[in-house]
Coordinates of C-alpha atoms in Angstrom, one line a residue:
X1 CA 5.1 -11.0 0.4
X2 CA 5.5 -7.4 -0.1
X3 CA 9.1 -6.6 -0.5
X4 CA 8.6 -3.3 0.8
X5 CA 8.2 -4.5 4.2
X6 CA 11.7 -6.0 4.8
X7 CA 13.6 -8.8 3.7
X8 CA 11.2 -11.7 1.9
X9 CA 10.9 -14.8 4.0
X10 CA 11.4 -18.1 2.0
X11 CA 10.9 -21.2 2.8
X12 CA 14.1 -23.3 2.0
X13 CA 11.6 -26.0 -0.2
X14 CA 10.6 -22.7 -1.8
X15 CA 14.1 -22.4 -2.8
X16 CA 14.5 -25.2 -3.7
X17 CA 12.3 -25.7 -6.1
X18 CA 13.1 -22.7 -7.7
X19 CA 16.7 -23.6 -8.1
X20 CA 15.4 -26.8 -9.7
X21 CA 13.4 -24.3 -12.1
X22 CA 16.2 -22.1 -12.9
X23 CA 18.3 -25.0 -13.8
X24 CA 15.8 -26.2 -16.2
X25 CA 15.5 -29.4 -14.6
X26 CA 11.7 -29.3 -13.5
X27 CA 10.5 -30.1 -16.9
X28 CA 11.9 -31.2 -20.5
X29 CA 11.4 -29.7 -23.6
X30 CA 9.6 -30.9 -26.3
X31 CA 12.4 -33.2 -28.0
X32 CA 16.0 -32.6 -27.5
X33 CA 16.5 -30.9 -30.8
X34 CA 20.0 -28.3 -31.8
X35 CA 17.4 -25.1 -30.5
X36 CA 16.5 -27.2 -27.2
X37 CA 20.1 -27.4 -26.9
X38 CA 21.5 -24.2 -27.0
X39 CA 18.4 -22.8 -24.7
X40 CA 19.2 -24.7 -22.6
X41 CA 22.9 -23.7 -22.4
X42 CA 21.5 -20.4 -22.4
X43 CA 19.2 -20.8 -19.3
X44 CA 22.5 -22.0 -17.4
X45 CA 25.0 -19.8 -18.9
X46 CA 27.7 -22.2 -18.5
X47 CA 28.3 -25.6 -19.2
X48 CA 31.5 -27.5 -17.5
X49 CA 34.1 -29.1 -19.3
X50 CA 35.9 -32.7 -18.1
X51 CA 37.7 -34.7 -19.6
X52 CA 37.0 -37.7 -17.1
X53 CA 34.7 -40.4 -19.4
X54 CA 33.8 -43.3 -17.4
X55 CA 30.3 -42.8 -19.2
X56 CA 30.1 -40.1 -21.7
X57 CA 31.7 -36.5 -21.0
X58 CA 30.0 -34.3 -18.0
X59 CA 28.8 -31.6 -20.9
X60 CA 27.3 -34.5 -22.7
X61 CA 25.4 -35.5 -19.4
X62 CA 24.2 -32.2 -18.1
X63 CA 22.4 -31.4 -21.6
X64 CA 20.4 -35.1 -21.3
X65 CA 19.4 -34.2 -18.1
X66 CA 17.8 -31.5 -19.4
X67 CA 16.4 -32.0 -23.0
X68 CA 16.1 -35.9 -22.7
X69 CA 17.4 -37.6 -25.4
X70 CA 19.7 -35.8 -28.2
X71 CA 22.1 -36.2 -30.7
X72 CA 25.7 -35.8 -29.1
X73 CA 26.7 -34.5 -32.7
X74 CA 24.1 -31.6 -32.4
X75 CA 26.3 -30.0 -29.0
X76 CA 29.5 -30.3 -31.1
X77 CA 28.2 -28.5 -33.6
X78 CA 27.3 -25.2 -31.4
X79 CA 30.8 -25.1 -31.3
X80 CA 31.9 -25.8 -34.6
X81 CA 30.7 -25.1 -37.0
X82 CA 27.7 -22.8 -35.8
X83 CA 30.0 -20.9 -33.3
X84 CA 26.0 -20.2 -31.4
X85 CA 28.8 -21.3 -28.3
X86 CA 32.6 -20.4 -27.4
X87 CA 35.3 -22.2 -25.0
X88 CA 36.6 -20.3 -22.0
X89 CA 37.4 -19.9 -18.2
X90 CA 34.6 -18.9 -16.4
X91 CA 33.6 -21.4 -13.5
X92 CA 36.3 -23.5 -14.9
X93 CA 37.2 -24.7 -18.6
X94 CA 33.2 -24.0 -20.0
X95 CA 30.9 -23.6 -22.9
X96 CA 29.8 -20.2 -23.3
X97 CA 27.2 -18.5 -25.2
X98 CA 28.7 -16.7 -27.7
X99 CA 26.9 -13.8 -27.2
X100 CA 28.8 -13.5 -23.6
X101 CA 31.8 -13.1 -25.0
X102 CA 32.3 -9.2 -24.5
X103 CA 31.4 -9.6 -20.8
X104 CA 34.5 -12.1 -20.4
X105 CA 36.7 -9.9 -22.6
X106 CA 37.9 -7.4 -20.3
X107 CA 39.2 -10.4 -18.1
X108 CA 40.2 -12.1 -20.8
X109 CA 42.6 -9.2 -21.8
X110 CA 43.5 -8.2 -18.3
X111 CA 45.2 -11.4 -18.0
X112 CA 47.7 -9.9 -20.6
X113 CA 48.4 -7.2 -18.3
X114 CA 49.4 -9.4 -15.1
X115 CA 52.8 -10.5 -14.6
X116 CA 53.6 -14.1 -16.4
X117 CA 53.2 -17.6 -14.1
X118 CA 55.8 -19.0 -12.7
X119 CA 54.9 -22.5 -14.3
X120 CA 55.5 -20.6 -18.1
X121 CA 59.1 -20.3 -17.0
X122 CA 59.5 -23.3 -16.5
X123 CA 58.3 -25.1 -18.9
X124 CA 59.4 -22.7 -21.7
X125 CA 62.5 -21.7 -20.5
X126 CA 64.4 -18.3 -19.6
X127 CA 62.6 -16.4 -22.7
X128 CA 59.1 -17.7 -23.0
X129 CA 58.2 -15.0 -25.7
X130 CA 60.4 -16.4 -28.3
X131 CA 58.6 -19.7 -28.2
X132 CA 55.1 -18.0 -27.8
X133 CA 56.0 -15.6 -30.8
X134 CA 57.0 -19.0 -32.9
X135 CA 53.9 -21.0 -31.8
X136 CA 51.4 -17.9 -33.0
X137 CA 53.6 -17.4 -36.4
X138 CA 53.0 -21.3 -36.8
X139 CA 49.3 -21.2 -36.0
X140 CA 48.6 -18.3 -38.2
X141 CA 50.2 -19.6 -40.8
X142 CA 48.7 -23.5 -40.8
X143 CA 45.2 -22.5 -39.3
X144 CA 43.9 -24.8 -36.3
X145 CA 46.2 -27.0 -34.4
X146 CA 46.4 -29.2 -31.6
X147 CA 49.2 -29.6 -29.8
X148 CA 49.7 -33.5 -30.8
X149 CA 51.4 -31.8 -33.9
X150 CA 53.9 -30.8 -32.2
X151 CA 56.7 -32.9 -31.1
X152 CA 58.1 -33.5 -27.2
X153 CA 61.6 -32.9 -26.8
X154 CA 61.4 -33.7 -23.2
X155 CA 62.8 -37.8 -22.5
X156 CA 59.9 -38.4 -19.8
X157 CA 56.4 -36.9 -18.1
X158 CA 56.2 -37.0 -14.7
X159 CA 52.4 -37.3 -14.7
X160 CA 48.9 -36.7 -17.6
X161 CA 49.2 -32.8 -16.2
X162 CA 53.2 -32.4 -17.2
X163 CA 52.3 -30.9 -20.4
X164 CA 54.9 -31.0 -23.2
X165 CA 55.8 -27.5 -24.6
X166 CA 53.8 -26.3 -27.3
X167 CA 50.9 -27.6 -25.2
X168 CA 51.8 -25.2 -22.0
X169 CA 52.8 -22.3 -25.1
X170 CA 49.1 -23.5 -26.6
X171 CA 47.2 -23.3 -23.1
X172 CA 48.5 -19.7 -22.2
X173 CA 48.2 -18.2 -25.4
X174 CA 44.5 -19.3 -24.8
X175 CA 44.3 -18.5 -21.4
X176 CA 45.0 -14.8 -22.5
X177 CA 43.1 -14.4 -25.8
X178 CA 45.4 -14.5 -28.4
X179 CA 43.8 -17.8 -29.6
X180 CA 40.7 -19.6 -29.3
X181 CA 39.1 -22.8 -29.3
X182 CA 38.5 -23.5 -33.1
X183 CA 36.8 -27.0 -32.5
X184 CA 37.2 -30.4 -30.8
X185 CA 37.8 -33.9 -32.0
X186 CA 37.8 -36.6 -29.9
X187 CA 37.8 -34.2 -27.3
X188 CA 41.2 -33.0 -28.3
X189 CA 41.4 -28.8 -29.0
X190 CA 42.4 -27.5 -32.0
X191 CA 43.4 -23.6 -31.5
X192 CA 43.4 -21.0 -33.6
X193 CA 43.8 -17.4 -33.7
X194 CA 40.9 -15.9 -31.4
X195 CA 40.5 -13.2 -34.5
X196 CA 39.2 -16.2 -36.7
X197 CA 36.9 -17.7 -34.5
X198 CA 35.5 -14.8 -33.2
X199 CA 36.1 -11.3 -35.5
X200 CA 35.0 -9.5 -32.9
X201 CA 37.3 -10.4 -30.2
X202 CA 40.0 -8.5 -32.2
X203 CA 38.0 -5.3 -31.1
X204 CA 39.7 -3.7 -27.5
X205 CA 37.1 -5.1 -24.5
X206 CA 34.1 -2.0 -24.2
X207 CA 33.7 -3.1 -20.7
X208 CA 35.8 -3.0 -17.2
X209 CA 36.9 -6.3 -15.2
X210 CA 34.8 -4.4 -12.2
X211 CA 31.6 -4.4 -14.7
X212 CA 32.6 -8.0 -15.7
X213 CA 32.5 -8.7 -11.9
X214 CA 28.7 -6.9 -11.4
X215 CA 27.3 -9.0 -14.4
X216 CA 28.9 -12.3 -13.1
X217 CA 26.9 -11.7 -9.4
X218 CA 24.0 -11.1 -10.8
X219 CA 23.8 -13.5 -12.9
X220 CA 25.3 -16.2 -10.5
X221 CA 22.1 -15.6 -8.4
X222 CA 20.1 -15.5 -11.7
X223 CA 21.0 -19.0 -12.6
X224 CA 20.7 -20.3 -9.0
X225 CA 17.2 -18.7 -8.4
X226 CA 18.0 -17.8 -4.6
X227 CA 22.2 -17.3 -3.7
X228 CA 24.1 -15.9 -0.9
X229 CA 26.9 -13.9 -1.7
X230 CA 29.8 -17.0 -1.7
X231 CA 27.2 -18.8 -3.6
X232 CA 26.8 -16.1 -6.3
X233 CA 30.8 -15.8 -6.1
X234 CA 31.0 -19.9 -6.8
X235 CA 28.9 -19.4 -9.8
X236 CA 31.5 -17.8 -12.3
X237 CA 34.5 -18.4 -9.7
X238 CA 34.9 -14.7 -8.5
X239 CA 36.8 -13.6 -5.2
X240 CA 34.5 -13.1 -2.0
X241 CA 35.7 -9.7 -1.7
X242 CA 34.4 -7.7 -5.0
X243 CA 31.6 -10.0 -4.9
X244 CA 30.3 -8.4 -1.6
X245 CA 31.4 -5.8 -2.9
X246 CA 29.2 -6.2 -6.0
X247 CA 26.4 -7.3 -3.7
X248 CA 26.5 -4.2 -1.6
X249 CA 26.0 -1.9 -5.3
X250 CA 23.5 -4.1 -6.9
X251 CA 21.3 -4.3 -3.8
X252 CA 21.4 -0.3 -3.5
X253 CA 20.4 0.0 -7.5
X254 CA 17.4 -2.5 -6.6
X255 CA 19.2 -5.2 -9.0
X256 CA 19.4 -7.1 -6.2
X257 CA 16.7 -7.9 -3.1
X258 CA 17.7 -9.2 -0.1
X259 CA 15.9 -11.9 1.5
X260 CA 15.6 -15.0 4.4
X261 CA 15.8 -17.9 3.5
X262 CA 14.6 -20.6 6.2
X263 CA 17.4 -22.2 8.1
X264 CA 19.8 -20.4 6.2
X265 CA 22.7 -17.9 8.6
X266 CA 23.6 -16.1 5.7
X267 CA 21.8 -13.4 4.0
X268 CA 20.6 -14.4 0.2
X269 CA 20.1 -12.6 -2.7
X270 CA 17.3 -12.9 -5.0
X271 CA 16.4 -11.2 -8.7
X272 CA 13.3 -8.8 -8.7
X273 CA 12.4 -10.6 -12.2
X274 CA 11.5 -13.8 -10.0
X275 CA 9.7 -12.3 -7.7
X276 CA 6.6 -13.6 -9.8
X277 CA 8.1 -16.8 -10.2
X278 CA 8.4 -16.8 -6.8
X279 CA 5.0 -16.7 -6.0
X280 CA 3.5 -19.1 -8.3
X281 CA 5.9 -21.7 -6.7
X282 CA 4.5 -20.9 -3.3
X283 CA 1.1 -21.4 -5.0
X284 CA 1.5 -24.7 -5.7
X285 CA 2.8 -24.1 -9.6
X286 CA 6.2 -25.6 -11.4
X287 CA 6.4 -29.0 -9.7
X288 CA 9.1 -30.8 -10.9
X289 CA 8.2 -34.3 -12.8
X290 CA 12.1 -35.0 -14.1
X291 CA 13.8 -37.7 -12.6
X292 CA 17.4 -38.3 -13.8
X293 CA 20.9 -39.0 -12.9
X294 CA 23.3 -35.9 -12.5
X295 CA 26.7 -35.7 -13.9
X296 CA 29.1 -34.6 -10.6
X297 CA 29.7 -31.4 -12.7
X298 CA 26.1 -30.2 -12.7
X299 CA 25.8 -27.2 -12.6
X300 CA 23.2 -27.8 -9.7
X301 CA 25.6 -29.4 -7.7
X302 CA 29.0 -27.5 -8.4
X303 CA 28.8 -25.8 -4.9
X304 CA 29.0 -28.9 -2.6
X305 CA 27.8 -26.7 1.0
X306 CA 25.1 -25.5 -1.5
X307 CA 23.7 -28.6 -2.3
X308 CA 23.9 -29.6 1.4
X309 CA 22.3 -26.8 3.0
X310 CA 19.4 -26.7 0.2
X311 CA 18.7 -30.4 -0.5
X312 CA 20.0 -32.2 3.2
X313 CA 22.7 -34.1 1.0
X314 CA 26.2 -34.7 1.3
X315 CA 27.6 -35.6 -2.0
X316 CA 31.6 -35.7 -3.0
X317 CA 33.0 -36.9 -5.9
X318 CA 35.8 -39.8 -5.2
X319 CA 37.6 -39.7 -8.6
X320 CA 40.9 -39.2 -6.8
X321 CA 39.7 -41.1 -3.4
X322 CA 41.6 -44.4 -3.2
X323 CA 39.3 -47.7 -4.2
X324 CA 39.8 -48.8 -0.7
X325 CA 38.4 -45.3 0.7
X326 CA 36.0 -45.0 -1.2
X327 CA 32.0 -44.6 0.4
X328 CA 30.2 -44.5 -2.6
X329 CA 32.2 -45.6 -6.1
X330 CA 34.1 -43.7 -8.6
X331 CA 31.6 -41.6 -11.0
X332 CA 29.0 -41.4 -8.1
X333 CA 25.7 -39.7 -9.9
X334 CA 22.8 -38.4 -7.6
X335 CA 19.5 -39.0 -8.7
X336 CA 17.2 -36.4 -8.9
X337 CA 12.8 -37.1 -8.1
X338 CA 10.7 -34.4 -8.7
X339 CA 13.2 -32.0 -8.0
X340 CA 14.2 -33.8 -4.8
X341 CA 17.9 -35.3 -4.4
X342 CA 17.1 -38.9 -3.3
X343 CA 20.0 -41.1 -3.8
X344 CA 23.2 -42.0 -6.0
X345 CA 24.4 -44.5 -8.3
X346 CA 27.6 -45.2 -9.6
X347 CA 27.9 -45.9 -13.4
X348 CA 30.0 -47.8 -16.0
X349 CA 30.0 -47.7 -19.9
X350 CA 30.7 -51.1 -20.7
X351 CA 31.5 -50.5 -24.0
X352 CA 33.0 -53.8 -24.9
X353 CA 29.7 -55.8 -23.9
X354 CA 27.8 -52.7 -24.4
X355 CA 26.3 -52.5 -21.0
X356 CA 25.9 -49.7 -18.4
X357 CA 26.8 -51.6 -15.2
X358 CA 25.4 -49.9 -12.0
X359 CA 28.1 -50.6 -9.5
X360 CA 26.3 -49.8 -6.9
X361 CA 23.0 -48.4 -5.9
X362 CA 21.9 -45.7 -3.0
X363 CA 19.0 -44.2 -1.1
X364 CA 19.0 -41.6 1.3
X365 CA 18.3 -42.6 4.9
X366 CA 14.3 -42.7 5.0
X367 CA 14.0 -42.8 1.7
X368 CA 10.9 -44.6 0.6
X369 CA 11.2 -46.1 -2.6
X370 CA 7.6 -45.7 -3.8
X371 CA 6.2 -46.9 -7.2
X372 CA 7.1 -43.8 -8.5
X373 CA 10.6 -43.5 -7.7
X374 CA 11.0 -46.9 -8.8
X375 CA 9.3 -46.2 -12.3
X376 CA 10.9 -42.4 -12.4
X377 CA 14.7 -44.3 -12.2
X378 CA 13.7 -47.2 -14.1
X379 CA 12.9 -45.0 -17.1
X380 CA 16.0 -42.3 -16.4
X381 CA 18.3 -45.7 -16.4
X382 CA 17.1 -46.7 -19.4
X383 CA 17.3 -43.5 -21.2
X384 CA 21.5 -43.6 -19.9
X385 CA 21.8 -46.8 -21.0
X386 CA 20.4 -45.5 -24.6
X387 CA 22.2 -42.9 -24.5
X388 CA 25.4 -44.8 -24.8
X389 CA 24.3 -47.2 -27.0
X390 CA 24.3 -49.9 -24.3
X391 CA 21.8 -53.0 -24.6
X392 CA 21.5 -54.1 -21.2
X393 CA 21.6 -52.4 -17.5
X394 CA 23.2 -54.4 -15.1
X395 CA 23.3 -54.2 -11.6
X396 CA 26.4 -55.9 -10.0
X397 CA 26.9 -53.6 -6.7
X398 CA 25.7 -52.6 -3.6
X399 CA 22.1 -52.4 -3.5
X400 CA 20.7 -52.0 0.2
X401 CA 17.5 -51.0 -1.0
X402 CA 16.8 -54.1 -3.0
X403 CA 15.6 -52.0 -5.6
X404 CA 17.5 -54.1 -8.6
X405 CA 14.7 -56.8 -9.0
X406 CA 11.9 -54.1 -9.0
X407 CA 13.9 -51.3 -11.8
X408 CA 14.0 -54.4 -13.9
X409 CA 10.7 -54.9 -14.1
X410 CA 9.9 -51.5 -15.1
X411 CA 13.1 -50.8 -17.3
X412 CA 12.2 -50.2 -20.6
X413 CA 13.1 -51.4 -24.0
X414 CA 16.7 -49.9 -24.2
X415 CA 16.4 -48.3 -27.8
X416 CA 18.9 -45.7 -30.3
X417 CA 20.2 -42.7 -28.5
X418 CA 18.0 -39.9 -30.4
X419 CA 14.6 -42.1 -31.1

């Protein structure tokens, strides 16, 4: 594999296994302590935001995936108070490292500079500065607020996204950097001015939008191991256009190696720093021994042709499908084996009974749901279950594999969350 001779020549379970690797989800650290935490944030570079909670918050899920069992409290706190992580838009609302922040900064502050959405009209009227110039006085007088303090003059919503004022005035003046994320409580924000959170982002950005846009490729196909150049652009939501563009310079400067990847049309991308890693995959090294449910906002799975293309399955998310239409069920969860995507499962918090209901249950055609599938998601079920402080799994759904009897067997004894 000498990358002097023309592009390298992967084979696609090469790739995949190293995308399992760079995601951290070939292997668990030793306990799921603050440290484990924010490495493994780190190893990502982002972590997604939702606010859907038919089991516990997406952010909540992706970091069990990883570390195993943890104390939710411990993620909070890398926020607030530690500040080790900051909220902002990168592939959407995210986590961020905190020491990333002066890479987003220039397009943080260039949003100052482009011409005012339509939406802030609206919603704030003829002369939205006035009401922005109130809502930062307020805020820099009182500290951290959420918009709940504020009261809606408006007689009616027309739906959860028709924001009331100070929220839309809150959001933009986020959106653009004059505040920041001080904490959250019951997932609600509390903003503050960005100069209090973060002294530094005070400071003019050092950087360009265009180097912002070079750093984001790069390490889009950092975290993804192996990435074409719409898959890099996915990564931290870039347009196609500077991120070929980006591409084209970084494979020039040797930042970048092109290579071809089996089965693939598209020419990928690869970092020179993996090349080792690379080759002790080939040699048999790395083989995943995880197997656990992923939240629909895994950061493995954001790019849905992605996940198609490297793992042979078709996953969408039916949160806003209609019951009737739906294939698979609401909060659908693939399972990962061994760094293999092998079925799906949809969940349910019970929290009144305190039981996680599986409300249905699927393998992939040809499947064969060996001992050690059947032990690996017995033991990831019952680490959910724990997880949300549930007592008992139940299984009250589709189940064509008639795996329900045989995970019961091997389900453990459902204990705390961190134990």
């Amino acid at each position: 594999m000498d990358p002097k001779a023309g592009n390298l020549k992967l084979s696609l379970e090469t790739v995949r296994l190293l995308a399992v690797y760079k995601q951290g989800l070939h292997r668990r650290p030793p306990r799921g302590s603050r440290q484990a935490l924010l490495d493994a944030i780190r190893r990502i570079g982002l972590l997604q935001l939702d606010t859907v909670h038919v089991v516990a918050r997406s952010h909540y899920l992706v970091m069990l995936s990883r570390v195993g069992p943890y104390d939710p409290a411990d993620l909070d706190a890398l926020l607030y108070p530690e500040r080790k992580l900051f909220e902002g838009w990168a592939h959407v609302a995210c986590l961020i490292p905190i020491e990333q922040y002066p890479r987003l900064a220039p397009v943080i502050h260039a949003r100052r500079q482009q011409d005012r959405p339509d939406w802030l009209y609206r919603r704030l009227g003829e002369n939205p500065q006035a009401t922005l110039d109130a809502l930062l006085a307020e805020v820099r007088e009182r500290g951290p607020v959420a918009s709940r303090e504020f009261e809606d003059p408006r007689q009616e919503r027309k739906g959860w996204w028709d924001w009331k004022p100070a929220k839309d005035a809150l959001e933009y003046l986020f959106d653009v950097g004059h505040l920041m994320i001080d904490r959250r409580e019951n997932f609600q924000r509390f903003y503050d001015l960005a100069e209090r959170v973060l002294p530094e982002s005070a400071a003019p950005p050092t950087g360009t939008v265009e180097e912002y846009q070079r750093w984001a490729v790069e390490r889009g196909v950092w975290h993804l191991g192996v990435a074409t150049a719409p898959q890099a652009a996915d990564y931290y939501r870039l347009k196609i256009t500077p991120t070929r563009r980006a591409v084209s310079a970084l494979v020039q400067e040797g930042a970048l190696l092109p290579v071809e990847v089996e089965g693939w049309k598209e020419p990928a991308y690869l970092c020179p720093a993996d090349l080792p890693l690379v080759r002790e995959i080939e040699a048999g090294e790395h083989r995943p021994e995880v197997t656990t449910l992923l939240s629909p906002f895994d950061n493995l799975i954001w790019d849905r042709a992605r996940v198609e293309d490297l793992f042979g399955f078709e996953y969408r998310i039916e949160i806003y499908t209609p019951a009737s239409q739906r294939r698979y069920g609401y909060y659908v969860m693939p399972i990962l084996h061994r760094g293999r995507l092998v079925g799906r499962l949809d969940p349910k918090a019970d929290r009144q009974s305190n039981r996680l209901i599986v409300r249905g249950l699927y393998l992939e055609p040809g499947e064969n749901p060996g001992d050690h599938l059947v032990e690996g998601l017995a033991g990831a079920l019952g680490e959910f279950a724990a997880f949300h402080g549930s007592r008992e799994v139940a299984f009250q759904g589709p189940d064509e594999a008639g795996l329900a009897p045989r995970l019961r067997e091997h389900l453990p004894r459902i204990a705390s969350p961190t134990s």
